[in-house]
PDB file of N, CA and C in Angstrom:
ATOM      1  N   HIS Z   8      19.954   2.881   8.542  1.00  0.00           N
ATOM      2  CA  HIS Z   8      20.493   3.185   7.108  1.00  0.00           C
ATOM      3  C   HIS Z   8      18.967   3.364   5.990  1.00  0.00           C
ATOM      4  N   CYS Z   9      18.321   4.139   5.644  1.00  0.00           N
ATOM      5  CA  CYS Z   9      16.874   3.857   4.969  1.00  0.00           C
ATOM      6  C   CYS Z   9      17.170   4.718   3.750  1.00  0.00           C
ATOM      7  N   ARG Z  10      16.774   4.444   2.385  1.00  0.00           N
ATOM      8  CA  ARG Z  10      16.156   4.350   1.482  1.00  0.00           C
ATOM      9  C   ARG Z  10      15.683   4.275   0.526  1.00  0.00           C
ATOM     10  N   VAL Z  11      15.251   5.178  -0.262  1.00  0.00           N
ATOM     11  CA  VAL Z  11      14.385   4.529  -1.218  1.00  0.00           C
ATOM     12  C   VAL Z  11      14.392   5.257  -2.414  1.00  0.00           C
ATOM     13  N   SER Z  12      13.503   5.059  -2.932  1.00  0.00           N
ATOM     14  CA  SER Z  12      13.706   5.121  -4.444  1.00  0.00           C
ATOM     15  C   SER Z  12      13.578   6.279  -5.194  1.00  0.00           C
ATOM     16  N   LYS Z  13      12.369   6.559  -5.170  1.00  0.00           N
ATOM     17  CA  LYS Z  13      12.141   8.288  -5.961  1.00  0.00           C
ATOM     18  C   LYS Z  13      11.379   9.994  -4.565  1.00  0.00           C
ATOM     19  N   GLU Z  14      11.672  10.659  -4.906  1.00  0.00           N
ATOM     20  CA  GLU Z  14      11.625  12.242  -4.441  1.00  0.00           C
ATOM     21  C   GLU Z  14      10.691  12.142  -3.490  1.00  0.00           C
ATOM     22  N   SER Z  15       9.094  11.711  -4.402  1.00  0.00           N
ATOM     23  CA  SER Z  15       8.256  11.379  -4.405  1.00  0.00           C
ATOM     24  C   SER Z  15       7.952   9.548  -3.103  1.00  0.00           C
ATOM     25  N   LEU Z  16       8.799   9.365  -2.763  1.00  0.00           N
ATOM     26  CA  LEU Z  16       8.200   8.734  -1.943  1.00  0.00           C
ATOM     27  C   LEU Z  16       9.380   8.764  -0.459  1.00  0.00           C
ATOM     28  N   ARG Z  17       9.101  10.379  -0.444  1.00  0.00           N
ATOM     29  CA  ARG Z  17      11.165  10.866   1.039  1.00  0.00           C
ATOM     30  C   ARG Z  17      10.384  10.296   2.454  1.00  0.00           C
ATOM     31  N   TYR Z  18       8.588  10.006   2.052  1.00  0.00           N
ATOM     32  CA  TYR Z  18       7.736  10.234   3.339  1.00  0.00           C
ATOM     33  C   TYR Z  18       8.371   8.664   4.103  1.00  0.00           C
ATOM     34  N   LEU Z  19       8.568   7.853   3.098  1.00  0.00           N
ATOM     35  CA  LEU Z  19       8.877   6.676   3.835  1.00  0.00           C
ATOM     36  C   LEU Z  19      10.094   6.173   4.358  1.00  0.00           C
ATOM     37  N   LEU Z  20      11.446   7.624   3.598  1.00  0.00           N
ATOM     38  CA  LEU Z  20      11.929   7.517   5.305  1.00  0.00           C
ATOM     39  C   LEU Z  20      12.052   7.570   6.493  1.00  0.00           C
ATOM     40  N   ARG Z  21      11.097   8.283   6.923  1.00  0.00           N
ATOM     41  CA  ARG Z  21      10.460   9.036   8.078  1.00  0.00           C
ATOM     42  C   ARG Z  21      10.253   7.517   8.593  1.00  0.00           C
ATOM     43  N   TYR Z  22       9.524   6.644   8.062  1.00  0.00           N
ATOM     44  CA  TYR Z  22       8.738   5.239   7.922  1.00  0.00           C
ATOM     45  C   TYR Z  22      10.188   4.865   9.022  1.00  0.00           C
ATOM     46  N   GLN Z  23      10.779   4.263   7.796  1.00  0.00           N
ATOM     47  CA  GLN Z  23      11.439   3.283   8.088  1.00  0.00           C
ATOM     48  C   GLN Z  23      12.198   3.150   9.502  1.00  0.00           C
ATOM     49  N   GLU Z  24      12.828   5.228   9.514  1.00  0.00           N
ATOM     50  CA  GLU Z  24      13.846   5.891  10.226  1.00  0.00           C
ATOM     51  C   GLU Z  24      12.854   5.768  11.978  1.00  0.00           C
ATOM     52  N   GLU Z  25      12.070   5.294  11.234  1.00  0.00           N
ATOM     53  CA  GLU Z  25      11.004   5.246  13.104  1.00  0.00           C
ATOM     54  C   GLU Z  25      11.217   2.906  13.506  1.00  0.00           C
ATOM     55  N   ARG Z  26      11.313   2.514  12.388  1.00  0.00           N
ATOM     56  CA  ARG Z  26      10.937   1.269  12.954  1.00  0.00           C
ATOM     57  C   ARG Z  26      12.802   0.958  13.389  1.00  0.00           C
ATOM     58  N   LEU Z  27      12.925   0.963  12.901  1.00  0.00           N
ATOM     59  CA  LEU Z  27      14.486   0.874  12.771  1.00  0.00           C
ATOM     60  C   LEU Z  27      15.220   0.884  14.801  1.00  0.00           C
ATOM     61  N   LYS Z  28      14.861   3.172  14.617  1.00  0.00           N
ATOM     62  CA  LYS Z  28      14.625   3.381  16.110  1.00  0.00           C
ATOM     63  C   LYS Z  28      14.294   2.182  16.538  1.00  0.00           C
ATOM     64  N   ALA Z  29      13.175   2.288  16.323  1.00  0.00           N
ATOM     65  CA  ALA Z  29      11.583   1.655  17.723  1.00  0.00           C
ATOM     66  C   ALA Z  29      12.982  -0.172  17.524  1.00  0.00           C
ATOM     67  N   TYR Z  30      13.609  -0.837  16.830  1.00  0.00           N
ATOM     68  CA  TYR Z  30      13.955  -1.978  16.682  1.00  0.00           C
ATOM     69  C   TYR Z  30      15.544  -1.941  17.386  1.00  0.00           C
ATOM     70  N   CYS Z  31      16.017  -1.124  17.673  1.00  0.00           N
ATOM     71  CA  CYS Z  31      17.406  -0.359  18.171  1.00  0.00           C
ATOM     72  C   CYS Z  31      17.096  -0.157  20.067  1.00  0.00           C
ATOM     73  N   ASP Z  32      15.933   1.104  19.691  1.00  0.00           N
ATOM     74  CA  ASP Z  32      15.866   0.938  21.630  1.00  0.00           C
ATOM     75  C   ASP Z  32      15.587  -0.659  21.997  1.00  0.00           C
ATOM     76  N   GLY Z  33      14.897  -1.245  20.853  1.00  0.00           N
ATOM     77  CA  GLY Z  33      14.370  -2.800  21.983  1.00  0.00           C
ATOM     78  C   GLY Z  33      14.987  -3.501  22.276  1.00  0.00           C
ATOM     79  N   GLU Z  34      16.668  -3.843  21.296  1.00  0.00           N
ATOM     80  CA  GLU Z  34      17.617  -3.877  21.537  1.00  0.00           C
ATOM     81  C   GLU Z  34      18.824  -3.113  22.327  1.00  0.00           C
ATOM     82  N   ASN Z  35      18.848  -2.448  22.960  1.00  0.00           N
ATOM     83  CA  ASN Z  35      19.663  -1.315  24.020  1.00  0.00           C
ATOM     84  C   ASN Z  35      20.781  -1.535  22.415  1.00  0.00           C
ATOM     85  N   TYR Z  36      20.284  -0.666  21.803  1.00  0.00           N
ATOM     86  CA  TYR Z  36      21.752  -0.689  20.729  1.00  0.00           C
ATOM     87  C   TYR Z  36      22.149   0.907  20.977  1.00  0.00           C
ATOM     88  N   LYS Z  37      23.352   1.122  20.692  1.00  0.00           N
ATOM     89  CA  LYS Z  37      23.389   2.584  20.718  1.00  0.00           C
ATOM     90  C   LYS Z  37      23.716   3.172  19.302  1.00  0.00           C
ATOM     91  N   ILE Z  38      22.135   4.429  19.281  1.00  0.00           N
ATOM     92  CA  ILE Z  38      21.951   4.813  17.054  1.00  0.00           C
ATOM     93  C   ILE Z  38      23.714   5.518  18.107  1.00  0.00           C
ATOM     94  N   VAL Z  39      24.956   5.668  16.683  1.00  0.00           N
ATOM     95  CA  VAL Z  39      25.308   6.270  16.288  1.00  0.00           C
ATOM     96  C   VAL Z  39      24.801   6.891  15.576  1.00  0.00           C
ATOM     97  N   GLY Z  40      24.650   7.300  14.163  1.00  0.00           N
ATOM     98  CA  GLY Z  40      23.920   7.821  13.426  1.00  0.00           C
ATOM     99  C   GLY Z  40      23.153   7.489  12.188  1.00  0.00           C
ATOM    100  N   VAL Z  41      22.405   8.084  11.904  1.00  0.00           N
ATOM    101  CA  VAL Z  41      21.112   7.306  10.883  1.00  0.00           C
ATOM    102  C   VAL Z  41      21.550   8.377   9.809  1.00  0.00           C
ATOM    103  N   SER Z  42      21.047   6.694   8.768  1.00  0.00           N
ATOM    104  CA  SER Z  42      21.348   7.423   7.488  1.00  0.00           C
ATOM    105  C   SER Z  42      20.667   7.846   6.173  1.00  0.00           C
ATOM    106  N   LYS Z  43      19.979   8.254   5.375  1.00  0.00           N
ATOM    107  CA  LYS Z  43      18.620   8.491   4.938  1.00  0.00           C
ATOM    108  C   LYS Z  43      18.968   8.764   3.045  1.00  0.00           C
ATOM    109  N   GLU Z  44      18.827   7.911   2.548  1.00  0.00           N
ATOM    110  CA  GLU Z  44      19.132   8.147   0.557  1.00  0.00           C
ATOM    111  C   GLU Z  44      18.314   8.229   0.064  1.00  0.00           C
ATOM    112  N   VAL Z  45      17.568   8.958  -0.668  1.00  0.00           N
ATOM    113  CA  VAL Z  45      16.737   9.067  -2.307  1.00  0.00           C
ATOM    114  C   VAL Z  45      18.134   8.587  -3.091  1.00  0.00           C
ATOM    115  N   SER Z  46      17.785   6.901  -3.984  1.00  0.00           N
ATOM    116  CA  SER Z  46      18.397   6.733  -4.722  1.00  0.00           C
ATOM    117  C   SER Z  46      18.267   5.169  -5.296  1.00  0.00           C
ATOM    118  N   LEU Z  47      18.136   5.359  -6.629  1.00  0.00           N
ATOM    119  CA  LEU Z  47      18.034   3.496  -7.027  1.00  0.00           C
ATOM    120  C   LEU Z  47      18.492   2.421  -6.557  1.00  0.00           C
ATOM    121  N   GLY Z  48      19.594   2.441  -5.202  1.00  0.00           N
ATOM    122  CA  GLY Z  48      19.825   1.759  -4.319  1.00  0.00           C
ATOM    123  C   GLY Z  48      21.097   0.235  -6.270  1.00  0.00           C
ATOM    124  N   LYS Z  49      21.712   1.436  -6.836  1.00  0.00           N
ATOM    125  CA  LYS Z  49      22.227   0.104  -8.021  1.00  0.00           C
ATOM    126  C   LYS Z  49      23.297  -0.146  -7.635  1.00  0.00           C
ATOM    127  N   TYR Z  50      23.814   0.908  -7.288  1.00  0.00           N
ATOM    128  CA  TYR Z  50      25.391   1.811  -7.664  1.00  0.00           C
ATOM    129  C   TYR Z  50      25.788   0.832  -5.148  1.00  0.00           C
ATOM    130  N   PRO Z  51      27.496   0.734  -5.288  1.00  0.00           N
ATOM    131  CA  PRO Z  51      28.376   0.579  -3.922  1.00  0.00           C
ATOM    132  C   PRO Z  51      27.899   1.017  -3.945  1.00  0.00           C
ATOM    133  N   THR Z  52      28.785   2.134  -4.513  1.00  0.00           N
ATOM    134  CA  THR Z  52      29.160   3.394  -4.838  1.00  0.00           C
ATOM    135  C   THR Z  52      28.222   5.173  -3.892  1.00  0.00           C
ATOM    136  N   GLU Z  53      27.311   5.157  -3.844  1.00  0.00           N
ATOM    137  CA  GLU Z  53      26.150   5.770  -3.477  1.00  0.00           C
ATOM    138  C   GLU Z  53      27.505   6.907  -2.305  1.00  0.00           C
ATOM    139  N   TYR Z  54      26.610   7.905  -1.769  1.00  0.00           N
ATOM    140  CA  TYR Z  54      27.587   8.787  -1.060  1.00  0.00           C
ATOM    141  C   TYR Z  54      27.277   8.083  -0.891  1.00  0.00           C
ATOM    142  N   TYR Z  55      25.577   7.517   0.738  1.00  0.00           N
ATOM    143  CA  TYR Z  55      25.658   7.478   1.950  1.00  0.00           C
ATOM    144  C   TYR Z  55      26.823   5.549   2.384  1.00  0.00           C
ATOM    145  N   LEU Z  56      26.764   5.293   1.149  1.00  0.00           N
ATOM    146  CA  LEU Z  56      27.184   3.466   1.577  1.00  0.00           C
ATOM    147  C   LEU Z  56      28.908   3.724   1.733  1.00  0.00           C
ATOM    148  N   SER Z  57      29.259   4.835   1.191  1.00  0.00           N
ATOM    149  CA  SER Z  57      30.526   5.148   1.247  1.00  0.00           C
ATOM    150  C   SER Z  57      30.502   5.547   2.265  1.00  0.00           C
ATOM    151  N   VAL Z  58      29.706   5.981   3.002  1.00  0.00           N
ATOM    152  CA  VAL Z  58      30.103   6.908   4.342  1.00  0.00           C
ATOM    153  C   VAL Z  58      29.682   5.285   5.528  1.00  0.00           C
ATOM    154  N   ILE Z  59      28.956   4.958   5.199  1.00  0.00           N
ATOM    155  CA  ILE Z  59      28.800   3.209   5.932  1.00  0.00           C
ATOM    156  C   ILE Z  59      30.995   2.706   6.306  1.00  0.00           C
ATOM    157  N   ILE Z  60      30.663   1.986   4.434  1.00  0.00           N
ATOM    158  CA  ILE Z  60      32.038   1.602   4.425  1.00  0.00           C
ATOM    159  C   ILE Z  60      32.847   2.693   5.273  1.00  0.00           C
ATOM    160  N   THR Z  61      33.172   4.007   5.011  1.00  0.00           N
ATOM    161  CA  THR Z  61      34.730   4.800   5.153  1.00  0.00           C
ATOM    162  C   THR Z  61      34.069   3.600   7.978  1.00  0.00           C
ATOM    163  N   MET Z  62      32.754   4.239   8.066  1.00  0.00           N
ATOM    164  CA  MET Z  62      32.537   3.702   9.565  1.00  0.00           C
ATOM    165  C   MET Z  62      33.270   2.282   9.830  1.00  0.00           C
ATOM    166  N   VAL Z  63      33.135   1.300   8.937  1.00  0.00           N
ATOM    167  CA  VAL Z  63      33.534  -0.037   9.215  1.00  0.00           C
ATOM    168  C   VAL Z  63      34.290  -0.574   8.832  1.00  0.00           C
ATOM    169  N   ARG Z  64      35.162   0.366   7.987  1.00  0.00           N
ATOM    170  CA  ARG Z  64      36.080   0.364   8.125  1.00  0.00           C
ATOM    171  C   ARG Z  64      36.771   0.801   9.398  1.00  0.00           C
ATOM    172  N   ARG Z  65      37.213   1.728   9.829  1.00  0.00           N
ATOM    173  CA  ARG Z  65      37.271   2.185  11.204  1.00  0.00           C
ATOM    174  C   ARG Z  65      37.212   1.835  12.512  1.00  0.00           C
ATOM    175  N   LYS Z  66      36.129   0.855  12.102  1.00  0.00           N
ATOM    176  CA  LYS Z  66      35.743  -0.351  13.272  1.00  0.00           C
ATOM    177  C   LYS Z  66      34.872   1.060  14.971  1.00  0.00           C
ATOM    178  N   GLY Z  67      33.938   1.727  13.303  1.00  0.00           N
ATOM    179  CA  GLY Z  67      33.127   3.182  14.672  1.00  0.00           C
ATOM    180  C   GLY Z  67      31.747   2.115  14.894  1.00  0.00           C
ATOM    181  N   ILE Z  68      32.014   1.550  15.097  1.00  0.00           N
ATOM    182  CA  ILE Z  68      30.475   0.506  14.688  1.00  0.00           C
ATOM    183  C   ILE Z  68      29.873  -1.381  13.865  1.00  0.00           C
ATOM    184  N   ASP Z  69      29.421  -2.162  14.977  1.00  0.00           N
ATOM    185  CA  ASP Z  69      28.974  -3.715  15.371  1.00  0.00           C
ATOM    186  C   ASP Z  69      28.730  -3.583  13.973  1.00  0.00           C
ATOM    187  N   PHE Z  70      26.857  -2.373  14.355  1.00  0.00           N
ATOM    188  CA  PHE Z  70      26.058  -3.176  13.453  1.00  0.00           C
ATOM    189  C   PHE Z  70      25.486  -2.304  12.831  1.00  0.00           C
ATOM    190  N   VAL Z  71      25.343  -3.143  11.202  1.00  0.00           N
ATOM    191  CA  VAL Z  71      23.987  -2.012  10.187  1.00  0.00           C
ATOM    192  C   VAL Z  71      22.624  -2.529  10.159  1.00  0.00           C
ATOM    193  N   VAL Z  72      22.050  -1.963  10.803  1.00  0.00           N
ATOM    194  CA  VAL Z  72      20.896  -2.139  11.206  1.00  0.00           C
ATOM    195  C   VAL Z  72      19.615  -1.687   9.411  1.00  0.00           C
ATOM    196  N   ILE Z  73      19.671  -2.265   9.198  1.00  0.00           N
ATOM    197  CA  ILE Z  73      18.551  -2.211   8.177  1.00  0.00           C
ATOM    198  C   ILE Z  73      16.818  -2.095   7.510  1.00  0.00           C
ATOM    199  N   TYR Z  74      16.088  -2.287   7.443  1.00  0.00           N
ATOM    200  CA  TYR Z  74      15.010  -2.554   6.926  1.00  0.00           C
ATOM    201  C   TYR Z  74      14.550  -4.309   5.657  1.00  0.00           C
ATOM    202  N   ASP Z  75      15.597  -4.115   5.281  1.00  0.00           N
ATOM    203  CA  ASP Z  75      15.001  -5.983   4.988  1.00  0.00           C
ATOM    204  C   ASP Z  75      17.085  -5.362   3.831  1.00  0.00           C
ATOM    205  N   TRP Z  76      17.165  -5.975   2.801  1.00  0.00           N
ATOM    206  CA  TRP Z  76      18.311  -5.672   2.130  1.00  0.00           C
ATOM    207  C   TRP Z  76      18.898  -4.662   0.786  1.00  0.00           C
ATOM    208  N   THR Z  77      17.300  -4.481   0.392  1.00  0.00           N
ATOM    209  CA  THR Z  77      16.881  -4.511  -0.597  1.00  0.00           C
ATOM    210  C   THR Z  77      17.182  -2.644  -0.518  1.00  0.00           C
ATOM    211  N   ARG Z  78      17.192  -2.009   1.206  1.00  0.00           N
ATOM    212  CA  ARG Z  78      17.527  -0.947   1.513  1.00  0.00           C
ATOM    213  C   ARG Z  78      19.295  -0.360   1.097  1.00  0.00           C
ATOM    214  N   LEU Z  79      19.514  -0.869   1.332  1.00  0.00           N
ATOM    215  CA  LEU Z  79      21.362  -1.033   1.247  1.00  0.00           C
ATOM    216  C   LEU Z  79      21.606  -1.394  -0.958  1.00  0.00           C
ATOM    217  N   LEU Z  80      21.329  -2.451  -1.344  1.00  0.00           N
ATOM    218  CA  LEU Z  80      20.892  -2.345  -3.325  1.00  0.00           C
ATOM    219  C   LEU Z  80      20.604  -4.025  -2.929  1.00  0.00           C
ATOM    220  N   ILE Z  81      20.115  -2.913  -4.907  1.00  0.00           N
ATOM    221  CA  ILE Z  81      19.433  -3.809  -4.463  1.00  0.00           C
ATOM    222  C   ILE Z  81      19.344  -5.417  -6.111  1.00  0.00           C
ATOM    223  N   PHE Z  82      20.594  -5.352  -6.165  1.00  0.00           N
ATOM    224  CA  PHE Z  82      21.437  -6.247  -6.359  1.00  0.00           C
ATOM    225  C   PHE Z  82      21.493  -7.260  -5.375  1.00  0.00           C
ATOM    226  N   LYS Z  83      21.602  -8.529  -5.582  1.00  0.00           N
ATOM    227  CA  LYS Z  83      21.344  -9.152  -4.703  1.00  0.00           C
ATOM    228  C   LYS Z  83      22.604 -10.035  -4.383  1.00  0.00           C
ATOM    229  N   ASP Z  84      23.829  -9.804  -5.705  1.00  0.00           N
ATOM    230  CA  ASP Z  84      25.519 -10.182  -5.722  1.00  0.00           C
ATOM    231  C   ASP Z  84      26.028  -8.281  -5.426  1.00  0.00           C
ATOM    232  N   LEU Z  85      25.662  -7.521  -5.679  1.00  0.00           N
ATOM    233  CA  LEU Z  85      26.320  -6.374  -4.463  1.00  0.00           C
ATOM    234  C   LEU Z  85      25.869  -6.226  -3.325  1.00  0.00           C
ATOM    235  N   TYR Z  86      24.880  -6.812  -2.719  1.00  0.00           N
ATOM    236  CA  TYR Z  86      24.727  -6.437  -1.380  1.00  0.00           C
ATOM    237  C   TYR Z  86      25.317  -7.684  -0.623  1.00  0.00           C
ATOM    238  N   MET Z  87      25.812  -8.854  -1.124  1.00  0.00           N
ATOM    239  CA  MET Z  87      25.930  -9.612  -0.404  1.00  0.00           C
ATOM    240  C   MET Z  87      28.072  -9.653  -0.831  1.00  0.00           C
ATOM    241  N   GLU Z  88      28.580  -8.866  -1.501  1.00  0.00           N
ATOM    242  CA  GLU Z  88      29.518  -8.451  -1.309  1.00  0.00           C
ATOM    243  C   GLU Z  88      29.770  -6.846  -0.306  1.00  0.00           C
ATOM    244  N   PHE Z  89      28.990  -6.611  -0.300  1.00  0.00           N
ATOM    245  CA  PHE Z  89      28.813  -5.508   0.596  1.00  0.00           C
ATOM    246  C   PHE Z  89      29.346  -6.456   2.712  1.00  0.00           C
ATOM    247  N   LYS Z  90      27.833  -7.405   1.873  1.00  0.00           N
ATOM    248  CA  LYS Z  90      27.823  -7.590   3.536  1.00  0.00           C
ATOM    249  C   LYS Z  90      29.149  -8.666   4.041  1.00  0.00           C
ATOM    250  N   LEU Z  91      29.590  -9.711   2.613  1.00  0.00           N
ATOM    251  CA  LEU Z  91      31.409 -10.167   2.752  1.00  0.00           C
ATOM    252  C   LEU Z  91      31.503  -8.989   3.641  1.00  0.00           C
ATOM    253  N   PHE Z  92      32.032  -7.497   2.535  1.00  0.00           N
ATOM    254  CA  PHE Z  92      33.021  -6.533   3.503  1.00  0.00           C
ATOM    255  C   PHE Z  92      32.798  -6.436   5.094  1.00  0.00           C
ATOM    256  N   CYS Z  93      31.275  -6.434   5.735  1.00  0.00           N
ATOM    257  CA  CYS Z  93      31.524  -5.765   7.077  1.00  0.00           C
ATOM    258  C   CYS Z  93      31.486  -6.433   7.944  1.00  0.00           C
ATOM    259  N   GLU Z  94      31.560  -8.343   6.792  1.00  0.00           N
ATOM    260  CA  GLU Z  94      31.843  -9.421   7.793  1.00  0.00           C
ATOM    261  C   GLU Z  94      32.613  -9.988   8.286  1.00  0.00           C
ATOM    262  N   MET Z  95      33.658  -9.227   6.752  1.00  0.00           N
ATOM    263  CA  MET Z  95      35.209  -9.185   7.560  1.00  0.00           C
ATOM    264  C   MET Z  95      35.519  -8.813   8.152  1.00  0.00           C
ATOM    265  N   HIS Z  96      34.731  -7.471   8.701  1.00  0.00           N
ATOM    266  CA  HIS Z  96      35.738  -6.307  10.288  1.00  0.00           C
ATOM    267  C   HIS Z  96      34.773  -6.256  11.149  1.00  0.00           C
ATOM    268  N   GLY Z  97      34.558  -7.617  10.737  1.00  0.00           N
ATOM    269  CA  GLY Z  97      33.671  -7.816  11.976  1.00  0.00           C
ATOM    270  C   GLY Z  97      31.920  -6.970  12.166  1.00  0.00           C
ATOM    271  N   VAL Z  98      31.341  -6.532  11.404  1.00  0.00           N
ATOM    272  CA  VAL Z  98      29.789  -5.938  11.953  1.00  0.00           C
ATOM    273  C   VAL Z  98      28.843  -6.259  10.980  1.00  0.00           C
ATOM    274  N   GLU Z  99      28.463  -6.820  11.672  1.00  0.00           N
ATOM    275  CA  GLU Z  99      26.933  -7.511  11.431  1.00  0.00           C
ATOM    276  C   GLU Z  99      25.335  -6.530   9.976  1.00  0.00           C
ATOM    277  N   ILE Z 100      24.842  -7.799   9.982  1.00  0.00           N
ATOM    278  CA  ILE Z 100      23.795  -6.580   8.734  1.00  0.00           C
ATOM    279  C   ILE Z 100      22.757  -6.743   9.747  1.00  0.00           C
ATOM    280  N   ILE Z 101      22.061  -6.407  10.156  1.00  0.00           N
ATOM    281  CA  ILE Z 101      20.598  -6.789  11.003  1.00  0.00           C
ATOM    282  C   ILE Z 101      18.924  -6.129   9.818  1.00  0.00           C
ATOM    283  N   GLU Z 102      18.768  -6.767   9.228  1.00  0.00           N
ATOM    284  CA  GLU Z 102      17.322  -6.573   7.899  1.00  0.00           C
ATOM    285  C   GLU Z 102      16.446  -7.428   9.587  1.00  0.00           C
ATOM    286  N   ILE Z 103      15.088  -6.448   9.389  1.00  0.00           N
ATOM    287  CA  ILE Z 103      14.525  -5.907  10.603  1.00  0.00           C
ATOM    288  C   ILE Z 103      13.583  -6.906  10.429  1.00  0.00           C
ATOM    289  N   GLN Z 104      13.399  -7.320   8.496  1.00  0.00           N
ATOM    290  CA  GLN Z 104      11.893  -7.235   8.086  1.00  0.00           C
ATOM    291  C   GLN Z 104      12.536  -8.660   7.664  1.00  0.00           C
ATOM    292  N   GLU Z 105      10.482  -9.708   8.402  1.00  0.00           N
ATOM    293  CA  GLU Z 105      11.027 -10.839   7.709  1.00  0.00           C
ATOM    294  C   GLU Z 105      10.715 -11.417   7.186  1.00  0.00           C
ATOM    295  N   PRO Z 106      11.035 -11.906   5.658  1.00  0.00           N
ATOM    296  CA  PRO Z 106      11.175 -12.792   5.020  1.00  0.00           C
ATOM    297  C   PRO Z 106      10.531 -13.338   5.100  1.00  0.00           C
TER     298      PRO Z 106
END
């Protein structure tokens, strides 16, 4: 999943996608979809997050690979709730950016 906060930063979506694909290729992960969005990342009801949630519920994915946790949601508590939801369904969130 790739996200930027403003239209003017759209070029960074491609960079994120390339980094995430390279990581997945290196780990031999099969990519079933790439989501990219331009939003502030404030709300867990964003369109692409709702698509990911549906995929998690249907057991259509094993991992969500992101650059770092702020690419999903900018508020730590909302991110942790999303992460707990994923864990409950056996889906791991992988951040490739080291802290």
